[in-house]
Short mmCIF file of C-alpha atoms in Angstrom, two decimals:
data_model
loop_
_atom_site.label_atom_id
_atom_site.label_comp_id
_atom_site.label_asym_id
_atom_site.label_seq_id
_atom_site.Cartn_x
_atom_site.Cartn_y
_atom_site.Cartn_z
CA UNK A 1 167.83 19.66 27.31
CA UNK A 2 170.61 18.03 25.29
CA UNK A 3 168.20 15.70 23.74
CA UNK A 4 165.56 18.44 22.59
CA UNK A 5 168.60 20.13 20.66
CA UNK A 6 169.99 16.48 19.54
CA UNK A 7 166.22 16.30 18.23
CA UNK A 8 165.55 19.86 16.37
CA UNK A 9 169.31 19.73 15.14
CA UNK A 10 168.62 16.33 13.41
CA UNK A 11 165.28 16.79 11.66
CA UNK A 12 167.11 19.87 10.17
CA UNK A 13 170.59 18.25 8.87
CA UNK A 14 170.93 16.18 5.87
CA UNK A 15 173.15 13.40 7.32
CA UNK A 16 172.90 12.06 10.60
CA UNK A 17 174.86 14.16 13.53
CA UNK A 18 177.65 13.21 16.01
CA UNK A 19 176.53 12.86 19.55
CA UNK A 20 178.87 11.93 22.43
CA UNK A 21 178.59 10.98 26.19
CA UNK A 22 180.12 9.64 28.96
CA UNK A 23 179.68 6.58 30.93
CA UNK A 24 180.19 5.74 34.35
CA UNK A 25 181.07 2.02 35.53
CA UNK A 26 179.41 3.84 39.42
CA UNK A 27 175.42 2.80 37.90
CA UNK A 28 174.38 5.88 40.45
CA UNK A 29 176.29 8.52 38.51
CA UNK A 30 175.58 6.91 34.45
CA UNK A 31 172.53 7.99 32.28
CA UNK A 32 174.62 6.42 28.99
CA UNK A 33 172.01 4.00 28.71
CA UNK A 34 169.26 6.91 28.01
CA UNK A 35 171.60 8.93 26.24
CA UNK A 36 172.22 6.06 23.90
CA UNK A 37 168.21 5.06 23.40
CA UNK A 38 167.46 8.93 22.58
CA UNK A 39 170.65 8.68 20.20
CA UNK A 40 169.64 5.38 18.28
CA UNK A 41 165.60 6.83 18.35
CA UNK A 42 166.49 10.17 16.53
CA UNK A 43 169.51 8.11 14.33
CA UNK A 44 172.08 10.04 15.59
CA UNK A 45 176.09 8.90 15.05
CA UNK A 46 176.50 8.38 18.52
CA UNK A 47 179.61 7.53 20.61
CA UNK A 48 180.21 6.99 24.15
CA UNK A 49 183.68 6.73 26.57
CA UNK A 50 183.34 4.80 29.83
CA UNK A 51 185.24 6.87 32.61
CA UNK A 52 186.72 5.69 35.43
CA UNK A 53 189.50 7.36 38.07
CA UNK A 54 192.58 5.46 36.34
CA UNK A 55 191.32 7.62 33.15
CA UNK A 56 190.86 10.50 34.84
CA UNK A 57 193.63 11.30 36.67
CA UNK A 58 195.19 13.20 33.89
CA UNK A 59 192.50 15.51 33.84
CA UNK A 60 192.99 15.79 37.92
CA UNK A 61 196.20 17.12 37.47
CA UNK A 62 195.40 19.39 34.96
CA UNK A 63 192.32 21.13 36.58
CA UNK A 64 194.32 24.04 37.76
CA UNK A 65 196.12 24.76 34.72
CA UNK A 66 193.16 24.43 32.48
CA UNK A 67 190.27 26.95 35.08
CA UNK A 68 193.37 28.91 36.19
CA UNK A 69 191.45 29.32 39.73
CA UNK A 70 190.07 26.88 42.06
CA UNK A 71 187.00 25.14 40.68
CA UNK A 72 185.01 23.06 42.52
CA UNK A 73 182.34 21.63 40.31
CA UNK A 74 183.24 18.09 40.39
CA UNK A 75 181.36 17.57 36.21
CA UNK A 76 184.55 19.56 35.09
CA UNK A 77 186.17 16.35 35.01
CA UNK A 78 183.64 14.51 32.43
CA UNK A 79 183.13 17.82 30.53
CA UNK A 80 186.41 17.77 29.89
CA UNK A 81 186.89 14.14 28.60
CA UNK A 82 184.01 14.45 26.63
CA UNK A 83 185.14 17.53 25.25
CA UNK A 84 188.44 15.67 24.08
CA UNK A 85 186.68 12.92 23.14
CA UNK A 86 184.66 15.15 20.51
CA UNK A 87 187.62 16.97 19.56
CA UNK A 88 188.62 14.10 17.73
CA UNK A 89 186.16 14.27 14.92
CA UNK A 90 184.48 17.99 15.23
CA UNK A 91 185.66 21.23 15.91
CA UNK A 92 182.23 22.89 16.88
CA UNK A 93 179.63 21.43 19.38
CA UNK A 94 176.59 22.21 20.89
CA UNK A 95 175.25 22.06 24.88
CA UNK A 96 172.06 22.49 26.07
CA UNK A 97 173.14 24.37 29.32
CA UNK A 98 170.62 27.37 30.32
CA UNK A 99 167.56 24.85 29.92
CA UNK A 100 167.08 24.57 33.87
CA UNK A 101 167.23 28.25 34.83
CA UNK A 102 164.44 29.38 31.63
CA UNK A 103 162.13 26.75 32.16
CA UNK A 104 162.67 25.74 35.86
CA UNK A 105 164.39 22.26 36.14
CA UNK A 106 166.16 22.33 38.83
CA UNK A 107 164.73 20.08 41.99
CA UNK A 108 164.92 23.19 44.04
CA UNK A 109 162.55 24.56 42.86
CA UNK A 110 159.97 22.09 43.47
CA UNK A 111 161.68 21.13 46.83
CA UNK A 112 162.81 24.82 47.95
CA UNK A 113 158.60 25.90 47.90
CA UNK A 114 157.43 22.86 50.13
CA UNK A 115 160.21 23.33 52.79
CA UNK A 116 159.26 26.79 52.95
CA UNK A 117 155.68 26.11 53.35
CA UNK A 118 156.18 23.28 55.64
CA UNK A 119 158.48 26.04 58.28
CA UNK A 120 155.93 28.64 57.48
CA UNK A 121 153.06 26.40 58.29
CA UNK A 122 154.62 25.32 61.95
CA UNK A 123 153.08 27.65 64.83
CA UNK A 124 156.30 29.42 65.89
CA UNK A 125 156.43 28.39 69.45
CA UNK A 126 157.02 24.57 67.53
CA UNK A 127 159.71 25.84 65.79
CA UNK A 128 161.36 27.80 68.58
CA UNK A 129 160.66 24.74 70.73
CA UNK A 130 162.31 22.35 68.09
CA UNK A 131 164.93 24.88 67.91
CA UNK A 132 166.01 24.64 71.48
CA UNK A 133 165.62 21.19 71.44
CA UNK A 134 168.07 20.82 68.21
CA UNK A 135 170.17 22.94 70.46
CA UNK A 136 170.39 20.20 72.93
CA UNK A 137 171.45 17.67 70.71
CA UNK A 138 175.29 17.00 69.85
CA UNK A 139 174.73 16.96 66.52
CA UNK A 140 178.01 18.85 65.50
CA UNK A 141 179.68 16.64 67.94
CA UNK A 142 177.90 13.25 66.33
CA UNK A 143 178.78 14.63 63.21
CA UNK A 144 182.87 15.04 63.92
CA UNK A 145 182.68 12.07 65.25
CA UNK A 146 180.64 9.66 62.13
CA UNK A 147 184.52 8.53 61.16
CA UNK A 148 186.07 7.47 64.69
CA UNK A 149 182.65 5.68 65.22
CA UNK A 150 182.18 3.65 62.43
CA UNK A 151 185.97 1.93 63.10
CA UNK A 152 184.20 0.22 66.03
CA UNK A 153 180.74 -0.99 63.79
CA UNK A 154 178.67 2.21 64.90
CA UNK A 155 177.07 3.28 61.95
CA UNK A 156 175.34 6.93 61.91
CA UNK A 157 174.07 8.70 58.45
CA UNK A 158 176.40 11.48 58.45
CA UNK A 159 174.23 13.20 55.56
CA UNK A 160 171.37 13.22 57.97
CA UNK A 161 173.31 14.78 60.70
CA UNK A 162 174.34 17.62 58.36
CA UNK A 163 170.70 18.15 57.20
CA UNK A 164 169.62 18.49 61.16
CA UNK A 165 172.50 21.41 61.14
CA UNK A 166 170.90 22.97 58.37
CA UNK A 167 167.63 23.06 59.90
CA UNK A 168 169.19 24.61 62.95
CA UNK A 169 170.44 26.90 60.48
CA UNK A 170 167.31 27.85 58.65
CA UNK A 171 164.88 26.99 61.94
CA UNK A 172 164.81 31.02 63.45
CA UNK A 173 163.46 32.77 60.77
CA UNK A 174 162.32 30.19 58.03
CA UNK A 175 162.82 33.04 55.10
CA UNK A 176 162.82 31.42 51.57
CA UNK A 177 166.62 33.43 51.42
CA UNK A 178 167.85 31.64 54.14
CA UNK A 179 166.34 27.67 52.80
CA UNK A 180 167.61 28.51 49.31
CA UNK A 181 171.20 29.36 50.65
CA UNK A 182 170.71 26.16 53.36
CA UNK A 183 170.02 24.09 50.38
CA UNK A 184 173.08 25.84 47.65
CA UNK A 185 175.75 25.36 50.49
CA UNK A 186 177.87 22.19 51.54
CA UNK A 187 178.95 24.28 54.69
CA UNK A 188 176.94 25.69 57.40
CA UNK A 189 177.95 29.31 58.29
CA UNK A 190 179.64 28.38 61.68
CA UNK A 191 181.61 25.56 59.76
CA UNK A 192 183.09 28.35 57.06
CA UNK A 193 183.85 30.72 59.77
CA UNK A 194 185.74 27.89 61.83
CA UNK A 195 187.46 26.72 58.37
CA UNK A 196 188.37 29.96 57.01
CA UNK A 197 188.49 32.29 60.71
CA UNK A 198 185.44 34.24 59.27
CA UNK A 199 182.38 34.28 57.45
CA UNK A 200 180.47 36.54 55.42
CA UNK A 201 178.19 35.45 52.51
CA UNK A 202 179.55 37.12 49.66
CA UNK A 203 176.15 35.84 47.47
CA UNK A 204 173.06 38.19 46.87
CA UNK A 205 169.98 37.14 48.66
CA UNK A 206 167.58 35.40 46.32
CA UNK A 207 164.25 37.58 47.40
CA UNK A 208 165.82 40.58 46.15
CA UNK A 209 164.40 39.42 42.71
CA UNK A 210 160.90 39.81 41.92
CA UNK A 211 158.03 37.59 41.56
CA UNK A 212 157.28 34.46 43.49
CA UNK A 213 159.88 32.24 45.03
CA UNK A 214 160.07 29.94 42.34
CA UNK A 215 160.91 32.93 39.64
CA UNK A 216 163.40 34.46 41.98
CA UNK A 217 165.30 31.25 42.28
CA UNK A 218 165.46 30.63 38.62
CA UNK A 219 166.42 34.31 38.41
CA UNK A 220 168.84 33.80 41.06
CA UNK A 221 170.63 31.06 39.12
CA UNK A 222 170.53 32.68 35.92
CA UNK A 223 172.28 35.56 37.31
CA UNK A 224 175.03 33.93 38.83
CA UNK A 225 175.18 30.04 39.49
CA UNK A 226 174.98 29.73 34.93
CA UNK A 227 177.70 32.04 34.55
CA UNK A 228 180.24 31.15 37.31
CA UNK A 229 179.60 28.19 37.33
CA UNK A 230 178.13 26.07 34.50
CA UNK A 231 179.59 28.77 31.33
CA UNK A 232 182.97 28.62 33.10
CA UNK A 233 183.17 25.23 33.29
CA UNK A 234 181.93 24.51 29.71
CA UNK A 235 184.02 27.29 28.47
CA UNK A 236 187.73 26.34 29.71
CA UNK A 237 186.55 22.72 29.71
CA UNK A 238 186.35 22.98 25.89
CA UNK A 239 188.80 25.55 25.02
CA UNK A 240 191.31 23.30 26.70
CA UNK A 241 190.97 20.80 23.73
CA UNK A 242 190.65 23.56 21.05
CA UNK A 243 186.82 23.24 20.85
CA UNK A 244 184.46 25.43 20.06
CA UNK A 245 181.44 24.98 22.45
CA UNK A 246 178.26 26.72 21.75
CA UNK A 247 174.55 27.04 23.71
CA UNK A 248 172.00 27.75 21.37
CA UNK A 249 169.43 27.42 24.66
CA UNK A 250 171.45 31.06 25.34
CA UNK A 251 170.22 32.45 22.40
CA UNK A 252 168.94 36.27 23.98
CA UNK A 253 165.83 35.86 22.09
CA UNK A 254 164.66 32.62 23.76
CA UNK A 255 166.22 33.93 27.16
CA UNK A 256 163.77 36.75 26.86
CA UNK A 257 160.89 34.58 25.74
CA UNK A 258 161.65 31.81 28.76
CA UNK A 259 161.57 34.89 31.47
CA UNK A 260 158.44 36.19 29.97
CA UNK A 261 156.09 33.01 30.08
CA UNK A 262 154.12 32.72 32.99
CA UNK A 263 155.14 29.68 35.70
CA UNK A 264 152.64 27.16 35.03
CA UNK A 265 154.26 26.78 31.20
CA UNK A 266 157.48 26.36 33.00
CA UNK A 267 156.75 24.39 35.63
CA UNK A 268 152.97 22.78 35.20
CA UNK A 269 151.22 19.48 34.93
CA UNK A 270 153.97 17.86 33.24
CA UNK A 271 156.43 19.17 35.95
CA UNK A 272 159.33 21.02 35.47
CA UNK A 273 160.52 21.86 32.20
CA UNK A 274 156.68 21.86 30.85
CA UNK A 275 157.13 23.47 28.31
CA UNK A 276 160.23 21.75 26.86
CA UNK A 277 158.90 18.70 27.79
CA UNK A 278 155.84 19.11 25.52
CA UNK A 279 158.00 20.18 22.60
CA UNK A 280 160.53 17.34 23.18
CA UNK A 281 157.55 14.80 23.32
CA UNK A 282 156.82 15.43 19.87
CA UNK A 283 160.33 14.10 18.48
CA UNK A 284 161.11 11.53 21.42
CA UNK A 285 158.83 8.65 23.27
CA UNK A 286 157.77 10.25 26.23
CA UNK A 287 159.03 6.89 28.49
CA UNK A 288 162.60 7.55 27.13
CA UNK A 289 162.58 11.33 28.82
CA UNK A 290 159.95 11.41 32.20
CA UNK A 291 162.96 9.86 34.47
CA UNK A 292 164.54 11.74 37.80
CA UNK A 293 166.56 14.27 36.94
CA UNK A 294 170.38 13.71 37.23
CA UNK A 295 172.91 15.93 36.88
CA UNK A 296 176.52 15.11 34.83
CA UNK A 297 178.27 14.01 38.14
CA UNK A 298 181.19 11.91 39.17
CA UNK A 299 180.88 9.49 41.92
CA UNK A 300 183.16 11.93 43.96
CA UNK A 301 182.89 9.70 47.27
CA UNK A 302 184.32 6.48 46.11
CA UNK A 303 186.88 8.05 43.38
CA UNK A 304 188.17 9.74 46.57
CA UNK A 305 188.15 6.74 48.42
CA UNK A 306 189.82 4.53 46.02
CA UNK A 307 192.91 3.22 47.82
CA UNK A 308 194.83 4.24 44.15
CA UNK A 309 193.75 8.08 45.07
CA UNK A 310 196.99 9.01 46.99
CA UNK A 311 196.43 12.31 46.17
CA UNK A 312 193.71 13.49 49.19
CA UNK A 313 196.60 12.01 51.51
CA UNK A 314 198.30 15.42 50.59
CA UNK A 315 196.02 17.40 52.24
CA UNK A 316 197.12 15.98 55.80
CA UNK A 317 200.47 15.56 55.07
CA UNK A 318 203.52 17.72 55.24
CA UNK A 319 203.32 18.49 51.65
CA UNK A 320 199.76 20.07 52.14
CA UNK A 321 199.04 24.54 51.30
CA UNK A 322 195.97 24.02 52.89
CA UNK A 323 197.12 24.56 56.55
CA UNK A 324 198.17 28.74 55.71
CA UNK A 325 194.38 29.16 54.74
CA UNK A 326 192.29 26.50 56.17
CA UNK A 327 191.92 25.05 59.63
CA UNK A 328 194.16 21.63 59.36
CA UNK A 329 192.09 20.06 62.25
CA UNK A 330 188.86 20.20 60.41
CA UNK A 331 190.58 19.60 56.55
CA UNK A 332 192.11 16.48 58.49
CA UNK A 333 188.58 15.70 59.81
CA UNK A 334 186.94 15.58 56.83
CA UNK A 335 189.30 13.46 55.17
CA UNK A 336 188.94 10.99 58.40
CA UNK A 337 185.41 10.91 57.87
CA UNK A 338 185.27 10.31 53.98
CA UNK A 339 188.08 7.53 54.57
CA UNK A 340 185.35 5.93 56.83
CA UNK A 341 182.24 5.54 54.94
CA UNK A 342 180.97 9.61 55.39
CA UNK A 343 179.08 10.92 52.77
CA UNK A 344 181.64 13.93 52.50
CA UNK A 345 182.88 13.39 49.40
CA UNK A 346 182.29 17.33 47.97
CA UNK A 347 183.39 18.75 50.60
CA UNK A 348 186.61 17.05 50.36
CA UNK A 349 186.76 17.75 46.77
CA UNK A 350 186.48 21.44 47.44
CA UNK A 351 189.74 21.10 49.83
CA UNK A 352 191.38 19.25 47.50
CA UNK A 353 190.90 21.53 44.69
CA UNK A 354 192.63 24.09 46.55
CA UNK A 355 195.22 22.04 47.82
CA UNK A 356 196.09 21.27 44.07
CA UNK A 357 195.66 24.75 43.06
CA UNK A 358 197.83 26.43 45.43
CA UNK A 359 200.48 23.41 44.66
CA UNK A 360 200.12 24.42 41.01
CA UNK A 361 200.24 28.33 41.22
CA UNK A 362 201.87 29.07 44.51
#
């Protein structure tokens, strides 16, 4: 998406444009490399800033001053920098956000379809009987205990566990509501109503939307995960730096063209994003754009980890909000697990983005 308005901006300005990134030392979390390829291809004036936790941790501080509430999206942090970064030469920048809910790039939406054919397409007395069987197993039990066990060299994939409690989850009735809302959430229901003493899901269900599943998802995001999420964060992010950000993808005329083209031209036989993706091949070499899709993440896990990141140790010590709103066993839990190799890392984040807030504001 940036790179198709990198592209169309260019041919149409006289001198070459500014584009900026960020780069990740974590190889997992960095697409600067691609970023920097598209940027040379079209001749753009391109600059990048490497990110790391030491550089970051001024940002960390200031999260609840600059969202005012507790947000959890983790890519705050490197919208943020980036947005500084650009504030230094330009006032007034474009993103490309909207591109995934019009034209259906999000991996849901290829994924979300095949688990719900794959549950549909079980006879339901193998589902039930999985069910039961699931039912058996300690997997919440396993799944508490991931941390204590990998002290003493047992290792167990503590995302896997939490997949098999989302199947339990989604097993019963196999609706596409309840896999889109298995695959959205960090938390099972019984693990919010044990962390918070209740639970009721304040979101929408996606089928209320019309068309086929893959419509009502994009719908579904358009409607709420863009705006309270996405437009929030790329809103304070750059009006925290004096920036003006703007998303020509947002334009209401292409909104209403995107959400009147049938699926195949949004997803079709060049995947997701077909359409954009033909467009896109005419200003940039196909090989520099067909890769997995990746979003602007931090690598939350081991910046967490890092034995310079004192600051989760608030969240199980005396100086720690958390315990007047959140269970203190399961907070300290979680930070147990991460501490020990789990693959919790957002879910910690989430805590500790309260923690900080209510520290900040309360």
């Amino acid at each position: 998406d940036s790179s198709i308005v990198a592209a169309i901006l260019q041919k149409h300005s006289g001198q070459p444009i500014h584009t900026y990134t960020i780069r990740f030392a974590d190889q997992k979390c960095d697409e600067s490399v691609w970023a920097k390829k598209v940027a040379q291809h079209l001749g753009t004036q391109h600059t990048e800033y490497t990110i790391e936790l030491d550089n970051a941790r001024g940002i960390l501080q200031n999260l609840p001053l600059i969202f005012d509430e507790p947000f959890g999206d983790s890519s705050a942090i490197p919208t943020t920098m980036v947005s500084s970064m650009a504030r230094q030469e330009v006032k007034v920048v474009l993103s490309a956000d909207g591109g995934d809910e019009l034209f259906g790039g999000y991996n849901c939406y290829k994924l979300n379809p095949e688990r719900l054919k794959a549950i549909i397409g079980t006879p339901h007395w193998l589902r039930w009987l999985v069910e039961k069987g699931m039912l058996g197993l300690p997997i919440g039990a396993l799944t508490q205990g991931v941390g204590t066990l990998s002290k003493i060299g047992v290792s167990f994939p503590s995302t896997l566990l939490r997949k098999m409690l989302k199947l339990q989850d989604v097993l019963p009735n196999g609706s596409p509501s309840a896999i889109f809302r298995a695959a959205q959430s960090l938390f099972i229901p019984s693990e919010i109503d044990r962390l918070i003493g209740g639970y009721q899901d304040p979101r929408i269900p996606v089928d209320v939307y019309s068309g086929c599943y893959e419509e009502q998802m994009t719908q579904w995001d358009f409607q709420h995960y863009l705006p309270d999420d996405i437009m929030v964060k790329v809103d304070r992010a750059t009006m925290s730096v004096g920036l003006e950000g703007r998303e020509p993808m947002l334009d209401h005329r292409l909104i209403e063209f995107a959400f009147r083209l049938p699926l195949y031209l949004r997803i079709g036989s060049l995947g997701q994003k077909h359409l954009l993706r033909k467009i896109l091949y005419r200003y940039v070499p196909q090989e520099l754009i067909d890769r997995p899709k990746q979003g602007f993440t931090v690598p939350i896990d081991k910046w967490l980890r890092e034995k310079n990141a004192r600051m989760v140790k608030r969240m199980i010590s005396s100086e720690s909000r958390l315990g007047s709103l959140l269970d203190q066993d399961m907070v300290n839990r979680e930070v147990r697990l991460l501490q020990n190799g789990g693959g919790n890392g957002t879910r910690v984040w989430f805590m500790f983005v309260l923690n900080e807030w209510l520290g900040a504001w309360t």
